[in-house]
Amino acid sequence: MADEEDTLEPVIIEGWSIVRHGKVEKETRKLHVTTTITSPPLAPGVLPQADTHEADNELVLVLKESTDVGTGGWVWQGAMITANFVTDPASFATGTWMGKSVLELGAGIGHTALVLASLGAAVVATDQALVVPLLAANLAANEKTVAAHGGSAAAAELEWAPDVAVDPAVVASAGLAADDSFDYIVACDCLKCNEFVEPLAATLRAYAASSATTILFSYEERGLCALDTFYAATAGQGDFEWTELVGSSVGGGLASGDRAIWSMRRCLSDS
């Protein structure tokens, strides 16, 4: 009888072939990313181990998923699209991410954080308290792989809130001084409904206190009009400038199921 992994039907999305609890593969011109998703549960205290047999052009990450931590417990398609984008040399020149400080919001099981760290970035991957142990375990399981590529990845708790303040421990996790800003903030498919709009916007304002910080924001349209609300709460207030990178424009340009990526920057005066 065929193994269960062999019988799963892949979902093709934006060039990715996704097999739940199987393998996730994406070819780019410079990097082949293979993410092995392990089916829970593993034995208590046992972490997945990264494959040490990497080809020169292959990055192998091993991640555990879990249904016990809500929506943060599996790889979302927005993470796949973002990983595709940041590893594409047509979008980012080779070496762009080396030494850059990155804050990821809603990092989930750590897929995007590990891809960025494997490109040489110092990544602080954050999520709510329930998700952080799983996130930290996945980062630890791939620590040697990330270090071999010149990067680092640390997990930290970060709850979005309208009155959120910068947590010095989160900033320090990237090796930054208290008054330094992250080079990049990454938010992959974090805006799932209007309930998230104000907390997410406030968190971005707090951590993107400088116009030097670039925000990469990926989104999937679910027919809830959350994107238009979020745009009004950020660009509409004059806080952020949006630039379309992948997909369609804001304001009725996305049909249900469509996905897109934008960059955002704070609009701050010199005074």
XYZ file of C-alpha atoms in Angstrom, residues 19-229:
211
model
C 1.750 18.756 0.114
C 0.529 18.935 3.689
C 2.862 16.936 5.958
C 4.931 16.157 2.883
C 7.289 18.513 1.118
C 7.089 22.093 -0.056
C 9.319 22.903 -2.994
C 10.020 26.060 -4.967
C 12.592 26.543 -7.676
C 14.262 29.935 -7.998
C 17.203 30.873 -10.157
C 19.580 30.948 -7.210
C 18.051 28.850 -4.456
C 16.060 25.654 -4.175
C 14.037 25.677 -0.957
C 12.768 22.348 0.298
C 10.719 22.500 3.483
C 9.906 19.170 5.072
C 6.769 19.413 7.195
C 6.625 16.745 9.894
C 3.262 15.380 10.888
C 2.549 15.796 14.626
C 2.819 14.491 17.165
C 6.494 13.897 17.750
C 7.536 12.281 20.996
C 7.626 14.726 23.943
C 10.834 16.713 23.888
C 11.827 15.462 20.428
C 12.508 18.133 17.814
C 12.578 17.640 14.044
C 16.099 17.612 12.681
C 17.234 19.520 9.627
C 18.557 17.482 6.724
C 22.342 17.851 6.653
C 22.679 16.703 3.037
C 22.256 20.036 1.266
C 23.300 20.566 -2.291
C 25.136 23.809 -3.034
C 21.959 25.430 -4.349
C 19.524 23.827 -1.940
C 18.208 24.978 1.407
C 16.556 22.242 3.463
C 14.447 23.273 6.450
C 12.516 20.954 8.738
C 9.400 22.309 10.440
C 6.811 20.815 12.740
C 3.144 21.801 12.378
C 0.542 21.543 15.133
C -3.214 21.889 15.359
C -2.925 22.799 19.049
C -1.972 26.467 18.603
C -4.698 27.726 16.285
C -3.959 29.399 12.971
C -0.287 29.857 13.870
C 0.347 26.127 13.743
C 0.791 25.564 10.009
C 2.292 27.127 6.907
C 0.001 29.660 5.247
C 0.200 30.302 1.527
C 1.167 33.920 2.186
C 4.395 32.646 3.747
C 5.120 30.607 0.634
C 4.556 33.564 -1.672
C 6.746 35.794 0.486
C 9.539 33.209 0.602
C 9.343 32.969 -3.189
C 9.574 36.753 -3.473
C 12.527 37.299 -1.114
C 14.580 34.512 -2.706
C 13.975 35.738 -6.250
C 17.081 37.592 -7.493
C 14.840 39.596 -9.812
C 13.320 41.168 -6.677
C 16.319 41.259 -4.339
C 19.941 41.165 -5.485
C 22.130 38.442 -4.045
C 23.393 39.561 -0.642
C 20.563 42.014 0.001
C 19.505 40.302 3.222
C 22.982 39.610 4.607
C 23.353 41.348 7.967
C 19.918 42.985 7.810
C 17.746 43.079 10.929
C 14.235 41.714 10.380
C 11.176 41.639 12.615
C 8.505 39.179 11.532
C 4.974 39.607 12.856
C 2.739 36.549 13.052
C 5.645 34.224 12.261
C 3.686 31.036 12.974
C 5.851 27.933 12.655
C 8.784 29.995 11.374
C 8.958 29.216 7.654
C 9.506 32.749 6.347
C 11.766 33.667 9.268
C 14.033 30.709 8.538
C 14.197 31.473 4.813
C 15.204 35.076 5.557
C 17.733 33.977 8.184
C 19.175 31.535 5.668
C 19.729 34.494 3.357
C 21.915 36.037 6.076
C 19.429 38.176 8.011
C 19.190 38.516 11.787
C 15.507 37.692 12.284
C 13.305 38.104 15.331
C 10.264 35.920 14.676
C 7.306 36.891 16.832
C 3.847 35.578 17.552
C 1.367 35.292 20.400
C 2.319 33.366 23.525
C 0.483 30.176 22.537
C 2.513 29.845 19.334
C 5.985 30.806 20.601
C 7.054 27.366 21.977
C 6.374 25.698 18.600
C 8.039 28.583 16.769
C 11.107 28.450 19.026
C 11.395 24.670 18.597
C 11.384 24.988 14.810
C 13.994 27.734 14.873
C 16.187 25.627 17.168
C 15.837 22.575 14.912
C 17.243 24.558 11.987
C 19.837 26.593 13.886
C 22.885 24.943 12.314
C 21.477 25.322 8.816
C 20.768 29.019 9.387
C 24.183 29.647 10.950
C 25.886 27.961 8.002
C 24.233 30.540 5.740
C 25.345 33.492 7.880
C 22.071 34.370 9.591
C 20.283 33.976 12.894
C 16.695 33.544 14.075
C 15.241 34.119 17.535
C 11.673 33.684 18.756
C 9.866 36.251 20.892
C 6.347 36.898 22.118
C 4.652 39.955 20.662
C 0.964 40.660 21.105
C -0.520 43.268 18.772
C -2.620 45.919 20.491
C -3.884 49.453 19.798
C -1.696 50.695 22.671
C 1.319 48.476 22.002
C 4.736 49.777 23.033
C 8.110 48.655 21.733
C 9.475 45.761 23.793
C 13.230 46.322 24.339
C 13.751 42.550 24.579
C 12.373 42.083 21.062
C 14.719 44.738 19.687
C 17.700 43.306 21.584
C 17.014 39.856 20.131
C 18.205 41.183 16.762
C 21.372 42.605 18.309
C 20.050 46.154 18.047
C 20.396 48.996 20.520
C 17.214 50.194 22.234
C 16.844 53.213 19.931
C 17.689 51.366 16.699
C 15.090 50.475 14.071
C 14.713 47.203 12.196
C 15.777 47.268 8.569
C 12.688 45.247 7.614
C 9.381 44.238 9.123
C 7.672 41.267 7.477
C 3.969 40.481 7.910
C 2.783 37.441 5.926
C -0.975 36.997 5.667
C -1.495 38.632 9.063
C -4.662 40.491 8.125
C -7.385 37.864 8.144
C -10.310 40.078 9.224
C -11.178 43.646 10.221
C -10.652 42.771 13.882
C -6.895 42.737 13.224
C -6.719 46.131 11.501
C -6.133 48.504 14.426
C -3.842 46.214 16.464
C -1.690 45.471 13.408
C -1.539 49.119 12.312
C -0.564 50.220 15.825
C 2.153 47.565 16.046
C 3.614 48.671 12.724
C 3.602 52.308 13.861
C 5.440 51.358 17.045
C 8.155 49.238 15.451
C 8.522 51.166 12.180
C 9.368 54.396 13.930
C 11.756 55.364 11.145
C 11.158 55.833 7.437
C 14.292 53.730 6.950
C 12.340 50.597 7.908
C 10.791 48.736 4.965
C 7.663 46.701 5.642
C 6.848 43.709 3.427
C 3.154 42.982 3.724
C 1.517 39.996 2.017
C -2.232 39.510 1.918
C -4.872 37.061 0.730
C -8.318 38.437 -0.116
C -11.037 36.553 1.759
C -13.976 38.756 0.839
C -14.007 40.516 4.232
C -12.790 43.927 2.987
C -10.017 43.903 5.595
C -7.445 45.227 3.120
C -9.408 48.353 2.271
C -9.971 49.014 5.976
